[in-house]
Amino acid sequence: MTEYEAVIGLETHVQLKTKSKMWCGCANAFGAPPNTLVCPVCLGMPGVLPVPNEEALRLTALAGLLLHCEIPRRAKFDRKNYFYPDMPKNYQISQYDQPSTRNGYLDFEFEGEVRRVRITRAHLEEDVGKSIHFERYSGVDFNRAGVPLLEIVSEPDITSADMAWAFLNALKELLVQGGVSDCDMEKGMVRCDVNVSVRPKGSAELGAKIEIKNLNSFSAVRRALAYEIERQIDAVRRGETLIQSTRRWDDDAGITEEMRTKEDAHDYRYFPCPDLMPLEPEDAWLEEVRARLVERPLERKQRLMRKYQLPAGDAEVLKNDPELGAYFERIARGAPNPKALANWVINNLRHQLAEANERLAAEHASTGFDEGPPPRLTLADLKFPPEAIPELVALVDSGRISSKIAQDVFAEMFATGERPAAIVERKGLAQVSDTAALEALCDQAIAANPGPVADYKAGKKAALNFLKGQVMRLSKGKANPQLVGEILERKLADS
Ligand code: ADP
Ligand code: ZN
Ligand code: MG
């Protein structure tokens, strides 16, 4: 039986992180009552003129740089003409043959490997209004009309539903960390059109492109693709010829349905927008944008693994949390044991912060005022200075405290800001390596546990661990466990 493979290209729209809309001063904000963020420009009244939002142009170029795109010396805006009640101008301003950025790529990890998907272009486009259907009539909310969107078009380099999912997550992480978009799915900031075809494995030709619309979450993209790939392969195996068409994803039913075929595809009659000058970015302007470029998440992960020999799992956590990554690097630079430091930062510090924030959220909820988000504790609010973590690790490494006691010291230091050495001193937590004191505790444990002692002597070596545990308990966790083991073994052999 012929094997088939999927070919997928994505067109992802993300809302740019600007204060105002693309052509007017109306706020780019979510959740306002319908038609309160509007003016003659974004309502498409006759006679008004659009004025480009500089920050949207900068963010577009910034996204292009993050995606390794070229930023052409000349770009322009075009009118995409169609009729729809949510767009009274009857055209949407977009970019057609001369986009602001093109020919880039996104590298991301998938199934343990770095994969590359080429980016055809990332261009600017305005959002339109939103139709709302009531029982007996419909309304249009124009709050979104004129909100700046970035449309990121990929080459058909994606080969499975899971890979599309990984691509979208990597794209989102890049744009969020790059400051281009908040990519908040719940606020509709990311929308995706999916193009998919199938072909015999190894074939160089592309099959008929089928576009799926109405995908509002990454998991919907993944589910729609999984369904559609199977549907297409089944159809081809049955001898059907697939034709270029557009389908709609029905999320509840979990199926795609045909909307239209190529014959009734839109002809948008694109033409240059006469109201807007072509864009001709200058060197100085581009340099300003380039100065805002951050390290890409995957690059940070790879660098942390190389530079500090971090395991992939640790580097992954720091890849997704740039602030934590920066905090780690502050204390790890030049440290003899960066791995141990990463461990403290990722496990203890992150968990203490999460717990503190849970408490804050619970308190906030219990006050009965649900206005605004709960206060959040961040790395900037820590009571102890960053050096305190290397100090704590040094206390463990030198054998002054056990790693178990170190957990308690950390919790104390997190709560009060007191330095680890001072906590150890004040609470008398230093590890007991004084042999006389340990001998006494060992004698006590042996005397109190004749059963396990007999077991040990009868050859049950595991009984030693039990006795060791008893000594540790008697010492309140402060005994040097290795010494205890040695003393116990000696005493049991002698007696
Ligand atoms: P259109 O002209 O209809 O916009 P494009 O060729 O510009 O089509 O491609 C739009 C999107 O569809 C891109 O993401 C591209 O990678 C993808 N695409 C194009 N042809 C195919 C195909 N045969 N199978 C799957 N995806 C495709
Ligand atoms: Zn407006
Ligand atoms: Mg196209």
XYZ file of C-alpha atoms and ligand atoms in Angstrom:
524
model
C 0.000 0.000 0.000
C 1.302 3.447 -0.905
C 2.469 5.453 2.096
C 1.269 9.059 2.238
C 2.741 12.085 3.951
C 1.190 15.372 5.000
C 2.373 18.796 3.819
C 1.328 21.723 5.986
C 1.759 25.504 5.791
C 0.393 27.880 8.428
C -0.830 31.454 8.223
C -0.783 32.798 11.760
C -2.219 36.168 12.773
C -0.956 37.717 15.986
C -2.058 40.990 17.497
C 0.780 43.474 17.873
C 1.478 44.884 21.322
C 0.717 48.558 20.690
C -1.149 51.065 22.857
C -3.240 52.377 19.986
C -4.705 51.035 16.756
C -2.969 50.901 13.380
C -4.277 54.105 11.749
C -5.911 56.136 14.534
C -5.475 56.988 18.203
C -8.160 54.597 19.509
C -6.955 52.223 22.209
C -5.841 48.721 21.290
C -7.488 47.130 24.315
C -9.502 44.056 25.174
C -12.815 43.752 26.965
C -14.293 47.261 26.540
C -18.067 47.531 25.916
C -18.907 47.229 22.181
C -18.143 50.236 19.980
C -16.498 52.319 22.688
C -13.011 52.216 21.141
C -13.909 53.722 17.793
C -13.550 56.891 15.723
C -14.353 57.929 12.137
C -11.065 56.395 10.934
C -11.532 52.871 12.270
C -15.251 52.973 11.489
C -14.280 53.517 7.852
C -16.137 56.801 7.349
C -15.646 58.460 3.959
C -13.046 61.200 3.736
C -10.800 60.099 6.601
C -7.102 59.331 6.186
C -5.085 56.603 7.916
C -1.870 57.574 9.723
C 0.493 54.626 10.291
C 1.313 53.670 13.866
C 5.142 53.867 14.132
C 5.309 51.301 16.903
C 3.373 48.774 14.794
C 5.912 49.294 11.995
C 8.777 48.802 14.469
C 7.220 45.666 15.969
C 6.730 44.229 12.492
C 10.398 44.759 11.685
C 11.343 43.365 15.095
C 9.293 40.218 14.434
C 11.009 39.948 11.060
C 14.440 40.092 12.710
C 13.433 37.493 15.311
C 12.364 35.262 12.423
C 15.637 35.815 10.497
C 13.748 37.646 7.730
C 14.999 40.237 5.295
C 13.579 43.720 5.832
C 13.212 45.046 2.261
C 14.176 48.642 1.586
C 10.738 49.218 0.162
C 7.385 47.869 1.224
C 3.862 49.070 0.654
C 0.288 48.735 1.801
C -2.429 47.307 -0.412
C -6.178 47.215 -0.280
C -7.709 43.757 -0.138
C -11.220 44.261 -1.465
C -14.202 42.324 -0.274
C -17.621 42.993 1.154
C -18.471 42.017 4.683
C -20.630 43.798 7.252
C -17.797 43.890 9.780
C -15.735 46.040 7.397
C -17.596 49.134 6.196
C -14.738 50.413 3.994
C -15.204 47.244 1.914
C -11.463 46.776 1.869
C -8.931 45.690 4.425
C -5.512 47.319 4.413
C -2.839 44.647 4.134
C 0.421 44.007 2.321
C 0.444 42.007 -0.882
C 3.456 41.805 -3.186
C 5.815 44.018 -1.184
C 5.578 42.921 2.466
C 7.585 44.498 5.284
C 9.568 41.299 5.941
C 10.222 38.062 4.022
C 12.407 34.959 3.577
C 13.149 33.914 7.126
C 12.896 30.809 9.266
C 12.024 29.539 12.704
C 14.085 26.822 14.392
C 12.417 24.817 17.146
C 12.720 21.503 18.908
C 10.490 18.673 17.844
C 10.869 15.006 18.781
C 14.294 15.686 20.249
C 15.691 17.423 17.189
C 15.986 20.993 16.000
C 13.669 21.467 13.018
C 13.501 24.438 10.686
C 10.363 25.844 9.067
C 10.940 28.551 6.503
C 8.941 31.754 6.857
C 7.678 33.128 3.555
C 6.799 36.524 4.984
C 5.489 38.362 8.021
C 3.361 41.311 6.999
C 1.144 43.931 8.568
C -2.600 43.894 8.278
C -5.475 45.598 10.060
C -8.072 43.628 11.971
C -11.773 44.059 11.163
C -14.892 44.283 13.327
C -16.652 41.348 14.901
C -20.198 40.281 14.097
C -22.281 39.235 17.063
C -25.450 37.271 16.419
C -28.445 37.648 18.685
C -31.719 35.772 18.456
C -33.479 38.108 16.037
C -30.771 40.406 14.745
C -27.016 40.795 14.486
C -24.681 43.524 15.643
C -21.139 44.540 14.811
C -18.541 45.540 17.380
C -15.835 47.719 15.825
C -13.505 47.809 18.823
C -11.135 45.468 17.006
C -11.391 47.233 13.651
C -8.001 48.693 12.789
C -6.091 46.755 15.448
C -2.624 45.940 14.054
C -2.056 42.293 13.171
C 1.051 40.537 11.997
C 0.372 37.738 9.520
C 3.142 35.158 9.546
C 3.063 32.862 6.525
C 5.106 29.678 6.630
C 6.398 27.611 3.742
C 4.792 24.159 3.538
C 7.616 22.626 5.619
C 5.513 21.095 8.393
C 4.830 17.381 8.133
C 2.455 16.454 10.965
C -0.213 17.776 13.320
C 2.178 17.473 16.257
C 4.887 19.357 14.419
C 2.418 22.168 13.645
C 1.645 22.334 17.347
C 5.339 22.524 18.267
C 5.887 25.214 15.618
C 3.034 27.355 16.957
C 4.238 27.089 20.532
C 7.774 28.051 19.530
C 6.459 30.968 17.461
C 4.371 32.187 20.372
C 7.276 31.911 22.825
C 9.533 33.843 20.440
C 7.031 36.666 19.898
C 6.081 36.935 23.573
C 9.694 37.011 24.760
C 10.591 39.332 21.892
C 7.955 41.832 23.064
C 6.067 41.700 19.743
C 2.762 40.320 21.018
C 1.271 38.994 24.224
C -0.225 36.117 22.184
C -3.004 35.748 24.742
C -5.242 33.084 23.222
C -8.126 33.867 25.556
C -8.187 37.434 24.264
C -8.172 36.253 20.656
C -4.664 37.549 20.045
C -3.598 34.537 17.967
C -5.581 33.055 15.101
C -4.442 30.501 12.603
C -5.414 29.369 9.120
C -4.084 25.971 8.194
C -3.208 24.694 4.719
C -2.774 20.983 4.281
C -2.344 18.473 1.496
C -1.139 14.901 1.249
C 1.133 13.187 -1.258
C 2.803 9.820 -1.744
C 5.803 9.666 0.577
C 8.934 10.963 -1.130
C 7.069 12.653 -3.967
C 8.340 16.119 -4.876
C 4.996 17.415 -6.121
C 2.476 19.122 -3.882
C -1.062 17.825 -3.581
C -4.191 19.984 -3.750
C -4.082 22.598 -1.003
C -6.963 22.494 1.414
C -7.382 25.424 3.773
C -9.045 25.071 7.168
C -10.572 28.117 8.815
C -11.978 28.915 12.235
C -9.103 27.702 14.384
C -8.908 29.603 17.647
C -6.501 27.536 19.701
C -3.351 25.545 19.118
C -5.071 22.383 20.246
C -7.852 23.019 17.695
C -5.146 23.317 15.022
C -3.657 20.021 16.113
C -6.992 18.223 16.259
C -8.208 19.665 12.940
C -4.980 18.644 11.219
C -5.016 15.128 12.642
C -8.582 14.727 11.403
C -8.013 16.322 8.012
C -4.816 14.409 7.210
C -6.571 11.130 7.863
C -9.594 12.219 5.836
C -7.430 13.168 2.838
C -5.381 9.966 2.947
C -8.564 7.887 3.120
C -10.029 9.793 0.173
C -6.948 9.359 -1.992
C -6.743 5.663 -1.118
C -10.345 5.288 -2.248
C -9.285 6.742 -5.603
C -10.838 10.167 -5.102
C -9.117 13.237 -6.562
C -8.894 16.037 -4.013
C -9.449 19.562 -5.261
C -8.267 22.870 -3.857
C -10.875 24.052 -1.385
C -11.622 25.711 1.914
C -13.063 23.829 4.876
C -14.393 24.880 8.229
C -13.411 23.207 11.502
C -16.379 22.270 13.681
C -14.822 22.083 17.109
C -17.763 20.416 18.826
C -18.185 17.714 16.207
C -14.431 17.345 15.706
C -14.705 17.375 11.911
C -13.959 19.641 8.938
C -16.680 20.535 6.433
C -16.398 21.947 2.959
C -17.137 25.690 2.675
C -16.134 26.452 -0.888
C -14.023 25.132 -3.736
C -11.562 26.906 -5.994
C -14.290 27.884 -8.477
C -15.911 30.243 -6.003
C -12.676 31.416 -4.354
C -12.462 35.150 -3.634
C -10.754 37.461 -6.032
C -9.629 40.262 -3.781
C -8.475 42.603 -6.540
C -5.543 43.819 -4.486
C -4.242 47.262 -5.401
C -1.842 49.701 -3.714
C -3.504 51.821 -1.049
C -3.472 55.379 -2.414
C -3.782 56.822 1.113
C -0.476 55.455 2.362
C 3.080 56.185 1.292
C 5.350 53.223 0.550
C 7.542 52.269 3.506
C 11.245 52.912 3.081
C 12.981 51.961 6.321
C 16.285 53.741 6.841
C 19.454 52.361 8.440
C 19.140 54.421 11.613
C 15.526 53.349 12.093
C 16.428 49.697 11.546
C 19.328 49.958 13.984
C 16.935 51.280 16.611
C 14.713 48.261 16.044
C 17.679 45.892 16.057
C 18.688 47.248 19.477
C 15.447 45.811 20.863
C 16.282 42.286 19.703
C 16.466 39.773 22.573
C 18.162 36.395 22.624
C 15.819 33.850 21.040
C 14.501 31.215 23.465
C 16.028 28.208 21.683
C 19.372 29.987 21.403
C 19.310 30.712 25.120
C 18.600 27.087 25.906
C 21.466 25.908 23.713
C 23.845 28.488 25.153
C 22.986 27.618 28.759
C 23.632 23.937 28.036
C 26.971 24.709 26.421
C 28.228 27.364 28.791
C 27.130 25.881 32.121
C 26.792 22.206 31.184
C 23.162 22.293 32.289
C 20.988 19.264 31.612
C 18.386 19.847 28.862
C 15.498 19.804 31.348
C 16.976 22.632 33.427
C 17.863 24.661 30.348
C 14.309 24.156 29.065
C 12.867 25.724 32.221
C 15.197 28.706 31.875
C 14.355 28.959 28.165
C 10.696 29.520 28.974
C 11.379 31.927 31.839
C 13.825 34.622 30.752
C 13.812 36.416 34.127
C 14.716 33.238 35.962
C 17.360 32.585 33.309
C 18.908 36.008 33.875
C 18.808 35.484 37.631
C 20.567 32.136 37.255
C 23.261 33.655 35.075
C 23.882 36.434 37.560
C 24.863 33.935 40.222
C 26.388 31.286 37.946
C 28.949 33.447 36.193
C 32.329 32.101 37.259
C 30.820 29.758 39.871
C 32.497 26.355 40.294
C 29.178 24.459 40.341
C 26.594 26.064 38.045
C 24.572 22.841 37.916
C 23.938 22.917 41.675
C 22.989 26.594 41.441
C 20.553 25.864 38.609
C 19.031 23.178 40.747
C 18.400 25.596 43.619
C 17.036 28.272 41.324
C 14.769 25.930 39.381
C 13.524 23.781 42.208
C 13.621 25.633 45.515
C 13.431 29.242 44.412
C 10.772 28.676 41.760
C 8.659 26.578 44.098
C 8.925 29.029 46.983
C 7.879 31.834 44.644
C 4.958 29.811 43.307
C 3.801 28.965 46.823
C 4.088 32.561 47.975
C 2.044 33.656 44.970
C -0.610 31.052 45.675
C -0.902 32.431 49.207
C -1.128 35.993 47.867
C -3.823 34.988 45.385
C -5.816 33.206 48.077
C -5.590 36.246 50.366
C -6.577 38.520 47.520
C -9.608 36.351 46.736
C -10.661 36.216 50.384
C -10.754 40.016 50.729
C -13.835 39.988 48.526
C -12.498 42.603 46.122
C -12.095 40.894 42.801
C -10.996 44.013 41.007
C -7.659 43.695 39.271
C -5.226 40.820 39.337
C -3.790 39.636 42.670
C -0.410 41.098 43.678
C 2.494 38.976 42.521
C 5.854 38.346 44.072
C 8.651 38.431 41.501
C 12.404 37.903 41.558
C 12.779 41.642 42.113
C 10.944 41.320 45.442
C 13.221 38.671 46.950
C 14.367 39.532 50.445
C 17.768 37.911 50.058
C 20.459 39.062 47.619
C 21.398 36.730 44.732
C 24.795 35.890 46.336
C 22.960 34.142 49.165
C 22.278 31.113 46.970
C 25.965 30.445 46.139
C 26.698 30.980 49.856
C 24.180 28.312 50.761
C 25.569 25.882 48.189
C 29.065 26.495 49.563
C 27.859 25.565 53.062
C 26.604 22.235 51.693
C 29.716 21.593 49.601
C 32.041 22.207 52.523
C 30.063 19.783 54.674
C 29.019 22.455 57.151
C 25.344 21.621 56.675
C 23.589 18.630 55.148
C 21.573 19.125 51.981
C 18.447 18.345 53.958
C 19.145 21.113 56.471
C 19.946 23.393 53.520
C 16.297 23.160 52.435
C 15.189 24.557 55.783
C 17.845 27.263 55.666
C 16.615 28.233 52.202
C 13.009 28.478 53.354
C 14.099 30.678 56.261
C 16.225 32.866 54.047
C 13.344 33.208 51.565
C 11.002 34.289 54.363
C 13.294 36.699 56.204
C 16.223 37.592 53.955
C 18.718 36.505 56.606
C 21.977 35.174 55.147
C 22.504 31.385 55.239
C 25.630 31.421 57.446
C 23.820 33.579 60.004
C 20.798 31.255 60.029
C 23.009 28.195 60.522
C 24.826 29.964 63.354
C 21.739 31.298 65.094
C 19.802 28.035 64.914
C 22.789 25.788 65.589
C 22.223 23.862 62.376
C 25.838 23.060 61.558
C 26.426 19.438 60.728
C 27.842 17.460 63.629
C 31.126 15.904 62.567
C 32.461 15.784 66.087
C 33.165 12.067 66.505
C 32.679 11.944 70.262
C 29.199 13.436 69.980
C 28.313 11.081 67.142
C 29.641 8.034 68.996
C 27.311 8.804 71.875
C 24.319 9.045 69.561
C 25.276 5.778 67.840
C 25.522 4.001 71.182
C 22.096 5.329 72.062
C 20.596 4.048 68.799
C 22.218 0.621 69.157
C 20.985 0.248 72.716
C 17.437 1.251 71.796
C 17.114 -1.102 68.801
C 18.221 -4.627 69.636
C 16.063 -6.130 66.885
C 17.666 -4.356 63.909
C 21.094 -4.854 65.520
C 20.502 -8.598 65.597
C 19.244 -8.497 62.003
C 22.381 -6.706 60.905
C 24.589 -9.214 62.636
C 22.624 -12.017 60.972
C 23.631 -10.549 57.611
C 20.722 -8.208 56.815
C 22.804 -5.239 55.692
C 19.709 -3.081 55.139
C 19.264 -2.886 58.893
C 22.214 -0.496 58.969
C 20.188 2.115 57.103
C 17.488 1.878 59.714
C 19.987 2.469 62.499
C 21.558 5.313 60.552
C 18.116 6.878 60.239
C 17.651 6.621 63.993
C 20.931 8.452 64.633
C 19.984 11.155 62.140
C 16.716 11.582 63.970
C 18.415 11.805 67.343
C 20.668 14.523 65.902
C 17.683 16.364 64.371
C 19.179 15.899 60.929
C 22.481 17.492 61.821
C 24.731 14.449 62.007
C 27.158 13.921 59.161
C 25.534 10.843 57.585
C 28.742 9.409 56.179
C 30.487 9.533 59.535
C 27.470 7.978 61.239
C 27.600 5.074 58.803
C 31.281 4.486 59.473
C 30.909 4.650 63.265
C 27.890 2.325 63.281
C 29.643 -0.244 61.117
C 32.680 -0.197 63.339
C 30.658 -0.475 66.548
C 28.507 -3.323 65.223
C 31.556 -5.239 64.031
C 33.266 -4.823 67.410
C 30.384 -5.778 69.644
P -2.538 31.508 -1.643
O -2.009 32.093 -2.905
O -3.828 30.801 -1.783
O -2.465 32.450 -0.489
P 0.010 30.412 -1.050
O 0.751 29.612 -2.046
O 0.416 31.808 -0.866
O -1.519 30.306 -1.331
O 0.142 29.654 0.342
C -0.592 29.977 1.463
C -0.176 28.999 2.549
O -0.444 27.666 2.130
C 1.295 29.017 2.886
O 1.444 28.845 4.275
C 1.864 27.836 2.145
O 2.980 27.280 2.807
C 0.712 26.859 2.188
N 0.646 25.938 1.026
C 0.775 26.257 -0.273
N 0.594 25.174 -1.043
C 0.343 24.128 -0.209
C 0.065 22.735 -0.393
N -0.024 22.198 -1.602
N -0.137 21.990 0.706
C -0.080 22.530 1.940
N 0.180 23.819 2.162
C 0.388 24.615 1.117
Zn -10.248 54.789 15.734
Mg -0.543 33.731 -0.832
